[in-house]
């Protein structure tokens, strides 16, 4: 609020600036950058640990999609809730999770967010409103609508953001969920992170409409397309949708056009896209580079300050990995813990 | 315990339980297809919409997967939904949300959440509705850790178990045989609960134990009456819950009678009877057996339309009598 007030005072100088620079304080802008770095370094750290055999299973990395996770979460408060996806590390961090406990979860330790029972694909932090990643494509969509139903019925004022990928837009659950959110005017924001590929199958080959957001029309809700690699554009679309939801005007579908640099998962041979395509996104459209360039251009931070943020993020990552390594393994006796709430 | 007891039907007992739950807890809501002004396909919800309004007696679109998922999401975040499938067969459309989400969410999240969700499944054959509206699929869900799966057989039990289910912090799946809906029985007024994990001995006997579920409990009781006339004393156990199974009650009975027949409407192979049989084979009761264990289950076919074929597809009283008589007299 004070950011907006300040922006109004200096409206003549700032009115041409992109949304976030008018909406948020410097500290919030730098925190967003810090979290974007944290997401990327977390995933690079997790990948490294995986290569070294410290983490088993598989993981789905969102490197290249950081602006989408962060921009969407900027207008949210801690009590607002999200449902996330198998590519959900970024959502988890953007919503406020501690990377120490995320690493611990990936290491399968008791100190992890899911006590070592969920791993990467079920990472969650209910205390910051993250109801969990999901191993089923489209699985979180109706659940988010249910969370929004609770918010409306119990008048909690919460907004629910439902992240999903382009692959989910061809699941029946997507259509059923959007329809119900619309007929019941629920406070939910559907966010499609369209990275162009559902595993190996491009959206052009899988999806009958040019944009996932085009499908919003079928459910009488606004469909908004943004460059998912431009933090301010994502945050602005999210802000509008969250406000609309909080007013009681119902759901919005936002489509963030973005790209994942890594393969689908650890088994991906990357034979369905070209090196040129990947290089183009990495070189010319990287969300972190673009945001850093703006912060300098608009005089919000110096390159030394940005360097300091990167260094502090690296320290946090290193400490997180150390915490995970040092944490205890679950006892085998606890195999059946939490199958039920009240143990028999 | 001192509440007045009346004779009401199974479906009235369900409706009464839902009304009591909704009156005492604002978080309880009903969801399902045509449960509002229509009153539900079997009129179980009836006129509850007049008492509680459309926000708490919610008609969903014909979207079983999405509807089930909304119920899961609502349960995790603070509501206590009772979700009605119009027919248990339609659960096939919603298996993702039941099996991958509701059943596992607490475990996957290391105990950070609970899913206090009740799902109701009108089940079973005998209505002439043929293969897609007559199945008994409880064993599908009974296979999934994280769920509780019950099959109340009487008006008294369905009310008390439904009230226990609504109070339970975990997902409870209630399979209600459609032919039971009109059955009347004594039901106390007001609130009471029946445990979700206890079988009930419906008739004591010493020659053979008949473990039955849902409507088969009544067929087994009829058979026991016939058998008594022939000098065969059958003990009838109403299993009531298939996850968890009350092993103690079944084992104690088999140790007493030394003979076991399992009777259930679901397809015989890989069904509830297989589980009960294996459980006995693994238990100390095995040494007490004087005869092989028998299973009477649904035929290895879809449920047919023709009424005579339909009857032939599920166990009937004469078969239960024959099976018990044969076991006791050593003639098979």
XYZ file of C-alpha atoms in Angstrom:
676
model
C 0.000 0.000 0.000
C 2.730 2.422 0.903
C 4.429 1.483 -2.341
C 1.382 2.596 -4.206
C 1.162 5.788 -2.168
C 4.737 6.611 -2.913
C 4.202 5.871 -6.564
C 1.292 8.295 -6.602
C 3.456 11.033 -5.141
C 5.979 10.695 -7.889
C 3.486 9.725 -10.528
C 4.942 11.978 -13.163
C 8.329 10.274 -12.968
C 7.151 6.719 -12.525
C 3.907 6.308 -14.401
C 5.681 4.758 -17.354
C 7.455 2.166 -15.252
C 6.227 -1.436 -15.394
C 3.713 -2.561 -12.799
C 5.881 -3.948 -10.031
C 7.993 -0.807 -9.793
C 4.848 1.175 -9.121
C 3.338 -1.411 -6.796
C 6.137 -2.619 -4.535
C 8.823 -1.199 -2.293
C 12.496 -1.595 -3.171
C 12.901 -4.163 -0.425
C 10.079 -6.284 -1.891
C 11.550 -6.005 -5.367
C 14.930 -7.191 -4.165
C 13.353 -9.964 -2.148
C 11.638 -11.171 -5.320
C 15.002 -11.289 -7.056
C 16.501 -13.094 -4.091
C 13.770 -15.724 -4.261
C 14.198 -16.171 -8.009
C 17.885 -16.828 -7.433
C 16.981 -19.078 -4.553
C 14.708 -21.142 -6.792
C 17.361 -21.510 -9.464
C 20.190 -22.279 -7.097
C 17.999 -24.656 -5.131
C 17.264 -26.626 -8.269
C 20.869 -26.538 -9.444
C 21.904 -27.684 -5.976
C 19.314 -30.452 -5.971
C 20.425 -31.564 -9.440
C 24.029 -31.638 -8.311
C 23.129 -33.690 -5.231
C 21.162 -36.049 -7.474
C 24.153 -36.502 -9.787
C 26.309 -37.263 -6.762
C 23.858 -39.867 -5.582
C 22.794 -37.961 -2.476
C 19.202 -37.702 -3.703
C 17.376 -40.629 -5.289
C 14.194 -40.987 -7.311
C 13.613 -38.313 -9.878
C 12.884 -34.614 -10.039
C 11.357 -32.142 -12.443
C 13.264 -28.882 -12.639
C 11.698 -25.515 -13.384
C 14.950 -23.688 -14.173
C 13.959 -20.918 -16.579
C 10.452 -20.551 -15.160
C 11.313 -18.564 -12.009
C 9.473 -15.371 -12.975
C 6.230 -17.274 -13.284
C 6.357 -18.779 -9.792
C 7.583 -15.550 -8.199
C 5.379 -13.121 -10.105
C 2.242 -15.076 -9.346
C 3.052 -15.265 -5.628
C 3.978 -11.581 -5.194
C 0.389 -10.382 -4.587
C -0.388 -13.265 -2.213
C -0.278 -13.135 1.573
C 0.883 -16.014 3.732
C -2.686 -17.206 4.404
C -3.499 -17.478 0.714
C -3.115 -21.000 -0.569
C -1.617 -22.667 -3.617
C -1.749 -26.069 -5.206
C 1.353 -26.981 -7.106
C 2.649 -29.453 -9.647
C 5.337 -32.051 -10.187
C 7.466 -29.093 -11.344
C 6.762 -27.294 -8.113
C 9.993 -26.365 -6.316
C 9.682 -22.778 -7.500
C 6.109 -22.408 -6.279
C 7.130 -23.751 -2.883
C 9.993 -21.281 -2.483
C 8.066 -18.349 -3.941
C 5.261 -18.968 -1.440
C 7.753 -18.803 1.398
C 9.130 -22.249 2.166
C 12.525 -22.718 3.772
C 15.062 -24.365 1.445
C 16.632 -26.180 4.415
C 13.508 -28.242 4.929
C 13.068 -28.700 1.189
C 16.562 -30.131 0.816
C 15.927 -32.297 3.854
C 12.809 -33.658 2.167
C 14.724 -34.422 -1.011
C 17.298 -36.248 1.092
C 14.430 -38.259 2.627
C 15.096 -36.986 6.136
C 12.737 -36.561 9.085
C 13.310 -32.806 9.090
C 11.918 -32.514 5.575
C 8.555 -30.882 4.962
C 6.956 -34.305 4.455
C 9.123 -36.169 6.973
C 10.832 -37.880 4.038
C 7.609 -39.477 2.791
C 6.911 -37.213 -0.171
C 10.151 -36.137 -1.825
C 10.326 -33.694 -4.713
C 7.002 -34.647 -6.246
C 4.945 -34.018 -3.106
C 6.795 -31.097 -1.629
C 4.465 -28.954 0.453
C 4.538 -26.384 3.207
C 1.101 -25.994 4.656
C 2.337 -23.284 7.064
C 2.963 -20.960 4.108
C -0.202 -22.022 2.315
C 1.307 -24.567 -0.081
C -1.109 -27.508 -0.116
C 1.361 -29.551 -2.051
C 2.904 -30.469 -5.335
C 1.179 -33.296 -7.155
C 2.418 -36.310 -9.034
C -0.737 -36.510 -11.104
C -1.023 -34.100 -14.018
C -4.147 -32.055 -13.312
C -4.555 -33.580 -9.851
C -4.376 -30.250 -8.063
C -7.001 -28.483 -10.149
C -10.178 -29.745 -8.451
C -8.428 -29.648 -5.084
C -7.735 -25.945 -5.532
C -11.397 -25.394 -6.356
C -12.290 -27.240 -3.150
C -9.927 -25.040 -1.154
C -11.588 -22.004 -2.713
C -14.984 -23.409 -1.781
C -13.819 -23.556 1.839
C -12.579 -19.969 1.627
C -15.930 -18.780 0.313
C -18.079 -20.870 2.631
C -16.110 -20.038 5.796
C -15.500 -16.454 4.599
C -11.780 -16.620 5.296
C -10.879 -14.065 2.639
C -8.256 -16.414 1.274
C -7.479 -16.675 -2.407
C -6.281 -19.962 -3.876
C -3.806 -20.103 -6.735
C -3.774 -23.280 -8.761
C -0.570 -23.864 -10.693
C -0.596 -26.397 -13.511
C 1.324 -27.040 -16.702
C 0.283 -27.002 -20.330
C -0.003 -30.781 -20.184
C -2.835 -30.553 -17.657
C -5.013 -28.462 -19.939
C -5.987 -31.601 -21.822
C -7.017 -33.492 -18.704
C -10.711 -33.751 -17.911
C -9.991 -32.465 -14.413
C -8.976 -29.099 -15.896
C -12.312 -28.628 -17.601
C -14.396 -29.879 -14.697
C -12.488 -27.689 -12.243
C -12.725 -24.491 -14.283
C -16.411 -25.022 -14.874
C -17.187 -25.494 -11.190
C -15.037 -22.542 -10.128
C -16.950 -20.384 -12.593
C -20.495 -21.494 -11.753
C -19.808 -21.074 -8.031
C -17.773 -17.850 -8.487
C -14.969 -19.107 -6.305
C -11.859 -17.173 -5.275
C -9.352 -19.146 -7.309
C -6.738 -18.164 -9.874
C -5.760 -20.802 -12.407
C -2.189 -20.396 -13.562
C -1.024 -22.374 -16.557
C 2.727 -22.419 -16.834
C 2.990 -23.196 -20.499
C 6.563 -24.267 -21.148
C 5.699 -25.549 -24.568
C 5.942 -29.257 -23.891
C 3.977 -31.863 -21.968
C 6.964 -34.138 -21.478
C 7.987 -34.438 -25.158
C 4.730 -33.505 -26.849
C 4.490 -29.871 -27.885
C 1.351 -27.882 -27.198
C 0.996 -27.467 -30.971
C 0.647 -31.243 -31.250
C -1.449 -31.751 -28.112
C -3.786 -28.802 -27.841
C -6.512 -27.740 -30.258
C -6.369 -24.054 -29.353
C -3.417 -21.745 -29.947
C -3.359 -20.581 -26.333
C -4.439 -22.369 -23.200
C -5.961 -19.062 -22.078
C -8.342 -19.273 -25.046
C -10.125 -21.980 -23.120
C -11.152 -19.484 -20.439
C -13.925 -18.271 -22.742
C -15.595 -21.666 -22.500
C -15.892 -21.148 -18.741
C -16.887 -17.473 -18.799
C -13.787 -16.254 -17.048
C -11.054 -13.850 -18.122
C -8.183 -15.527 -19.934
C -4.935 -13.604 -19.724
C -1.741 -14.342 -21.609
C 1.539 -13.021 -20.268
C 5.217 -13.375 -21.052
C 5.985 -15.712 -18.191
C 9.611 -14.670 -18.242
C 8.882 -11.043 -17.378
C 8.367 -10.771 -13.637
C 6.373 -7.555 -13.743
C 3.950 -8.791 -16.395
C 3.275 -11.966 -14.422
C 2.835 -10.084 -11.143
C 0.461 -7.602 -12.749
C -1.760 -10.321 -14.173
C -1.696 -12.115 -10.842
C -2.484 -8.914 -8.947
C -5.560 -8.254 -11.088
C -6.771 -11.855 -10.823
C -6.192 -12.030 -7.064
C -8.036 -8.744 -6.537
C -10.917 -9.995 -8.659
C -11.048 -13.233 -6.687
C -10.911 -11.423 -3.353
C -13.737 -9.120 -4.422
C -15.895 -12.194 -4.978
C -15.985 -11.826 -8.744
C -14.723 -15.323 -9.421
C -11.870 -17.085 -11.130
C -9.338 -16.071 -13.787
C -7.147 -18.165 -16.044
C -3.641 -16.825 -16.524
C -1.308 -18.400 -19.039
C 2.390 -17.749 -18.479
C 4.343 -18.485 -21.636
C 7.665 -19.778 -20.445
C 10.296 -22.444 -21.004
C 12.134 -25.064 -19.027
C 15.836 -25.282 -19.704
C 16.200 -28.805 -18.409
C 14.470 -31.913 -19.683
C 11.133 -33.134 -18.393
C 12.752 -35.282 -15.716
C 16.009 -37.063 -15.184
C 15.250 -39.624 -17.919
C 14.868 -37.027 -20.683
C 17.194 -37.359 -23.723
C 15.964 -34.035 -25.090
C 15.299 -35.311 -28.604
C 12.130 -33.314 -29.197
C 13.576 -29.796 -29.220
C 16.591 -28.192 -30.799
C 19.697 -26.838 -29.165
C 19.040 -23.549 -30.958
C 15.640 -23.272 -29.363
C 17.008 -23.930 -25.895
C 19.942 -21.550 -26.429
C 17.634 -18.795 -27.615
C 15.546 -18.943 -24.441
C 18.603 -19.157 -22.195
C 20.491 -16.359 -23.898
C 17.789 -13.908 -24.855
C 14.817 -14.505 -22.599
C 16.164 -15.554 -19.234
C 13.793 -14.258 -16.538
C 16.463 -13.546 -13.937
C 18.812 -11.738 -16.329
C 15.960 -9.630 -17.630
C 14.814 -8.690 -14.143
C 18.322 -7.825 -12.996
C 18.832 -5.623 -16.051
C 15.658 -3.705 -15.207
C 16.616 -3.271 -11.575
C 19.846 -1.654 -12.697
C 18.225 0.347 -15.498
C 15.640 1.825 -13.146
C 18.240 2.616 -10.525
C 16.814 0.263 -7.933
C 20.008 -1.662 -7.301
C 23.661 -1.581 -8.256
C 25.479 -4.535 -9.710
C 27.367 -4.854 -6.426
C 24.093 -5.164 -4.580
C 22.915 -7.823 -6.995
C 26.170 -9.668 -6.489
C 25.626 -9.536 -2.732
C 22.168 -11.090 -3.174
C 23.620 -13.912 -5.260
C 26.260 -14.542 -2.620
C 23.792 -14.653 0.223
C 21.587 -17.050 -1.756
C 24.568 -19.323 -2.328
C 25.243 -19.352 1.406
C 21.634 -20.234 2.122
C 21.784 -23.094 -0.369
C 25.040 -24.426 1.054
C 23.626 -24.256 4.578
C 20.451 -26.001 3.388
C 22.388 -28.905 1.920
C 24.473 -29.207 5.082
C 21.302 -29.210 7.182
C 19.820 -31.966 5.019
C 22.967 -34.076 5.192
C 23.155 -33.763 8.961
C 19.468 -34.527 9.551
C 18.332 -37.942 10.765
C 16.846 -40.643 8.557
C 13.350 -41.813 9.467
C 13.176 -44.976 11.499
C 11.840 -48.044 9.704
C 9.398 -48.433 12.583
C 7.680 -45.313 11.338
C 6.763 -46.807 7.942
C 3.047 -46.737 8.692
C 2.981 -43.354 10.422
C 0.314 -41.020 9.090
C -1.523 -43.470 6.865
C -4.356 -42.452 9.169
C -4.692 -39.515 11.508
C -5.606 -41.643 14.495
C -3.420 -44.712 14.593
C -5.353 -47.910 15.146
C -28.661 -44.757 25.096
C -32.049 -43.723 26.429
C -33.115 -41.998 23.242
C -36.478 -43.140 21.913
C -36.206 -45.796 19.242
C -38.449 -45.792 16.159
C -38.706 -47.927 13.065
C -37.390 -45.934 10.129
C -35.904 -46.891 6.804
C -32.230 -47.158 5.940
C -32.420 -44.098 3.692
C -34.262 -42.104 6.365
C -31.565 -43.104 8.808
C -28.896 -41.746 6.450
C -30.831 -38.537 5.974
C -31.274 -38.163 9.718
C -27.564 -38.678 10.311
C -26.679 -36.049 7.719
C -29.144 -33.572 9.224
C -27.758 -34.116 12.733
C -24.210 -33.661 11.478
C -25.125 -30.481 9.621
C -27.029 -29.034 12.547
C -24.186 -29.529 14.952
C -21.343 -28.489 12.663
C -21.435 -25.597 10.222
C -18.507 -27.140 8.330
C -20.502 -30.156 7.193
C -21.793 -29.794 3.636
C -23.420 -32.209 1.215
C -22.256 -32.439 -2.373
C -23.488 -34.571 -5.223
C -25.432 -34.804 -8.420
C -29.106 -33.860 -8.118
C -29.118 -34.014 -4.335
C -30.778 -30.590 -4.020
C -34.377 -30.020 -5.083
C -34.461 -33.414 -6.786
C -33.539 -35.030 -3.472
C -30.964 -37.459 -4.839
C -31.403 -40.315 -7.280
C -32.616 -42.529 -4.393
C -34.224 -39.710 -2.406
C -31.697 -40.092 0.371
C -31.014 -36.386 0.657
C -34.724 -35.729 0.215
C -35.787 -32.286 1.398
C -32.605 -31.405 3.258
C -32.115 -28.515 0.863
C -35.191 -26.862 2.394
C -33.591 -26.989 5.827
C -30.015 -26.187 4.960
C -30.150 -24.290 1.681
C -28.345 -24.749 -1.607
C -24.990 -23.591 -0.220
C -24.851 -26.603 2.080
C -26.750 -29.074 -0.065
C -24.791 -28.488 -3.235
C -25.783 -29.855 -6.587
C -22.618 -30.495 -8.546
C -22.449 -30.636 -12.315
C -22.148 -34.135 -13.737
C -18.433 -34.095 -13.033
C -17.518 -37.020 -10.815
C -13.768 -36.529 -11.016
C -13.926 -32.798 -10.482
C -16.634 -33.041 -7.850
C -14.699 -35.608 -5.870
C -11.605 -33.434 -6.122
C -13.472 -30.386 -4.894
C -14.622 -32.433 -1.925
C -11.010 -33.468 -1.247
C -9.789 -29.882 -1.443
C -12.607 -28.667 0.772
C -11.899 -31.388 3.338
C -8.203 -30.590 3.512
C -8.871 -26.908 4.100
C -11.526 -27.046 6.795
C -14.915 -28.235 5.545
C -16.380 -31.663 6.207
C -17.987 -32.687 2.948
C -20.304 -35.648 2.529
C -20.077 -36.473 -1.157
C -22.731 -38.634 -2.800
C -22.007 -40.605 -5.927
C -25.243 -41.176 -7.773
C -24.233 -44.802 -8.318
C -21.129 -46.470 -6.960
C -20.258 -47.429 -10.531
C -19.530 -43.767 -11.225
C -16.669 -43.914 -8.766
C -14.700 -45.253 -11.703
C -14.767 -41.696 -13.052
C -13.330 -40.342 -9.837
C -10.741 -42.939 -8.896
C -7.879 -40.499 -9.405
C -9.085 -38.174 -6.683
C -10.104 -40.967 -4.317
C -7.076 -43.200 -4.705
C -4.213 -40.863 -5.606
C -5.269 -37.794 -3.671
C -7.690 -38.360 -0.768
C -6.173 -41.630 0.404
C -2.551 -40.521 0.251
C -2.453 -36.844 0.960
C -1.836 -37.122 4.676
C 0.893 -39.709 4.189
C 2.602 -37.900 1.326
C 2.703 -34.702 3.344
C 4.182 -36.390 6.375
C 1.103 -35.859 8.514
C 0.745 -32.142 7.810
C -2.912 -32.473 6.792
C -5.958 -34.667 7.324
C -8.721 -35.374 4.822
C -11.997 -35.570 6.793
C -14.113 -36.619 3.856
C -17.134 -38.913 3.644
C -18.145 -40.450 0.339
C -21.402 -42.350 -0.133
C -21.796 -44.998 -2.831
C -25.214 -46.482 -3.661
C -24.164 -49.951 -4.694
C -25.288 -53.389 -5.715
C -27.646 -55.203 -8.049
C -31.314 -56.094 -7.924
C -32.791 -52.979 -9.477
C -32.756 -54.047 -13.117
C -30.310 -51.285 -13.955
C -27.833 -53.629 -15.666
C -24.081 -53.649 -15.837
C -23.105 -50.000 -15.315
C -25.449 -49.248 -12.414
C -25.315 -52.408 -10.313
C -21.778 -53.186 -9.294
C -20.311 -53.835 -5.874
C -16.900 -52.210 -6.109
C -16.036 -51.897 -2.438
C -13.056 -54.237 -2.764
C -11.429 -51.783 -5.181
C -11.337 -49.148 -2.486
C -10.710 -51.671 0.261
C -7.339 -52.227 -1.390
C -6.191 -48.670 -0.708
C -4.394 -47.789 2.538
C -5.496 -44.400 3.807
C -9.184 -45.062 3.167
C -11.718 -46.563 5.536
C -14.371 -48.611 3.740
C -17.623 -49.598 5.406
C -20.790 -51.428 4.400
C -23.505 -50.835 6.994
C -26.283 -53.405 6.727
C -29.008 -51.959 8.960
C -30.729 -48.603 9.484
C -29.271 -48.482 12.987
C -25.746 -49.030 11.770
C -25.849 -46.726 8.796
C -26.900 -43.811 10.967
C -24.337 -44.482 13.670
C -21.529 -45.257 11.245
C -22.262 -42.211 9.106
C -22.102 -40.019 12.205
C -18.839 -41.717 13.173
C -17.556 -41.167 9.625
C -18.325 -37.452 9.676
C -16.429 -37.127 12.959
C -13.507 -39.181 11.639
C -10.451 -37.195 10.495
C -9.781 -39.518 7.542
C -11.630 -40.357 4.311
C -14.452 -42.837 4.911
C -16.145 -44.590 1.989
C -19.663 -45.837 2.691
C -21.135 -48.481 0.396
C -24.900 -48.550 0.706
C -26.760 -51.380 -0.991
C -29.640 -49.849 -2.916
C -32.036 -52.644 -1.915
C -31.473 -51.688 1.724
C -32.742 -48.132 1.292
C -36.362 -49.082 1.952
C -35.602 -51.603 4.679
C -36.944 -50.513 8.062
C -35.414 -51.129 11.424
C -35.130 -49.712 14.931
C -33.132 -46.488 15.041
C -32.609 -44.326 18.114
C -33.370 -40.640 17.790
C -30.567 -38.139 18.162
C -26.835 -38.528 17.959
C -25.004 -41.798 18.489
C -22.107 -43.487 16.770
C -21.232 -47.017 15.746
C -17.505 -47.798 15.479
C -16.009 -47.991 11.995
C -13.799 -50.955 12.780
C -15.975 -53.519 14.519
C -17.855 -56.492 13.083
C -21.071 -57.570 14.748
C -22.288 -61.071 15.528
C -25.878 -60.942 14.276
C -26.813 -64.475 15.244
C -24.910 -66.856 17.437
C -24.316 -70.430 16.390
C -21.804 -73.236 16.776
C -21.695 -75.279 13.550
C -20.593 -72.792 10.915
C -19.583 -69.127 10.703
C -21.110 -67.129 7.887
C -19.258 -63.860 7.411
C -21.339 -61.560 5.255
C -21.355 -57.962 4.078
C -24.142 -55.498 3.418
C -27.330 -57.022 2.018
C -25.802 -60.493 2.244
C -26.059 -60.214 6.021
C -29.824 -60.396 5.645
C -29.628 -63.273 3.215
C -27.295 -65.082 5.587
C -29.733 -64.532 8.473
C -32.540 -65.952 6.370
C -30.372 -68.920 5.505
C -29.497 -69.401 9.179
C -33.180 -69.599 9.997
C -33.707 -72.316 7.397
C -30.621 -74.140 8.619
C -31.864 -74.039 12.206
C -34.932 -75.943 11.064
C -32.585 -78.623 9.794
C -30.628 -78.746 13.007
C -27.639 -76.736 11.716
C -26.569 -73.877 13.958
C -25.074 -71.043 11.923
C -23.335 -68.016 13.374
C -23.811 -64.897 11.211
C -21.248 -62.141 11.348
C -21.926 -58.750 9.811
C -18.458 -57.591 8.802
C -19.574 -53.932 8.628
C -16.113 -52.685 7.648
C -13.767 -54.100 5.032
C -10.961 -51.638 5.791
C -10.064 -52.205 8.497
C -11.305 -55.768 8.927
C -12.205 -56.786 12.469
C -10.024 -59.886 12.501
C -10.610 -60.602 16.158
C -14.352 -61.165 15.832
C -14.023 -63.388 12.761
C -11.170 -65.425 14.206
C -13.034 -65.968 17.493
C -16.083 -67.174 15.596
C -14.176 -69.591 13.391
C -12.377 -71.006 16.416
C -15.786 -71.683 17.878
C -17.517 -73.176 14.819
C -14.554 -74.640 12.883
C -16.228 -73.809 9.587
C -16.309 -70.618 7.496
C -18.372 -69.341 4.602
C -17.883 -65.847 3.232
C -20.856 -64.291 1.457
C -20.581 -61.038 -0.467
C -22.060 -59.533 -3.577
C -18.846 -58.254 -5.172
C -17.225 -60.440 -7.821
C -15.949 -63.554 -6.073
C -12.387 -63.520 -7.352
C -10.009 -61.185 -5.535
C -12.807 -59.921 -3.356
C -13.648 -59.534 0.311
C -14.037 -63.302 0.748
C -10.543 -63.917 -0.531
C -9.222 -61.571 2.099
C -11.227 -63.114 4.934
C -10.204 -66.611 3.837
C -6.547 -65.699 3.674
C -6.739 -63.932 7.000
C -8.152 -67.083 8.615
C -5.587 -69.276 6.836
C -2.851 -67.122 8.340
C -4.335 -67.050 11.819
C -4.451 -69.454 14.739
C -8.037 -70.271 13.666
C -6.621 -72.309 10.764
C -5.874 -75.200 13.116
C -9.490 -75.250 14.207
C -10.923 -75.689 10.708
C -12.803 -78.949 10.103
C -13.642 -78.154 6.489
C -12.386 -76.036 3.579
C -13.344 -72.365 3.604
C -16.072 -71.502 1.098
C -16.685 -68.242 -0.722
C -20.019 -67.273 -2.197
C -19.568 -64.142 -4.260
C -20.809 -62.405 -7.365
C -20.453 -64.278 -10.654
C -17.509 -63.647 -12.953
C -19.689 -61.574 -15.249
C -21.042 -58.055 -15.564
C -24.473 -57.757 -13.900
C -27.086 -58.703 -16.532
C -30.397 -56.965 -17.196
C -32.798 -59.942 -17.255
C -34.191 -60.324 -13.704
C -33.623 -64.068 -13.474
C -30.074 -63.741 -14.780
C -29.522 -60.813 -12.439
C -30.526 -62.924 -9.431
C -28.293 -65.712 -10.619
C -25.321 -63.342 -10.718
C -25.203 -62.847 -6.936
C -25.513 -65.259 -4.001
C -29.069 -66.127 -2.923
C -30.447 -67.720 0.227
C -30.729 -71.322 -1.119
C -27.073 -71.322 -2.127
C -26.038 -70.175 1.320
C -28.188 -72.900 2.886
C -26.749 -75.558 0.572
C -23.199 -74.444 1.183
C -23.613 -74.455 4.962
C -25.425 -77.740 5.031
C -22.778 -79.337 2.844
C -19.943 -78.039 5.001
C -21.508 -79.163 8.257
C -22.543 -82.587 7.014
C -19.280 -83.107 5.182
C -21.055 -83.398 1.831
C -19.666 -81.147 -0.852
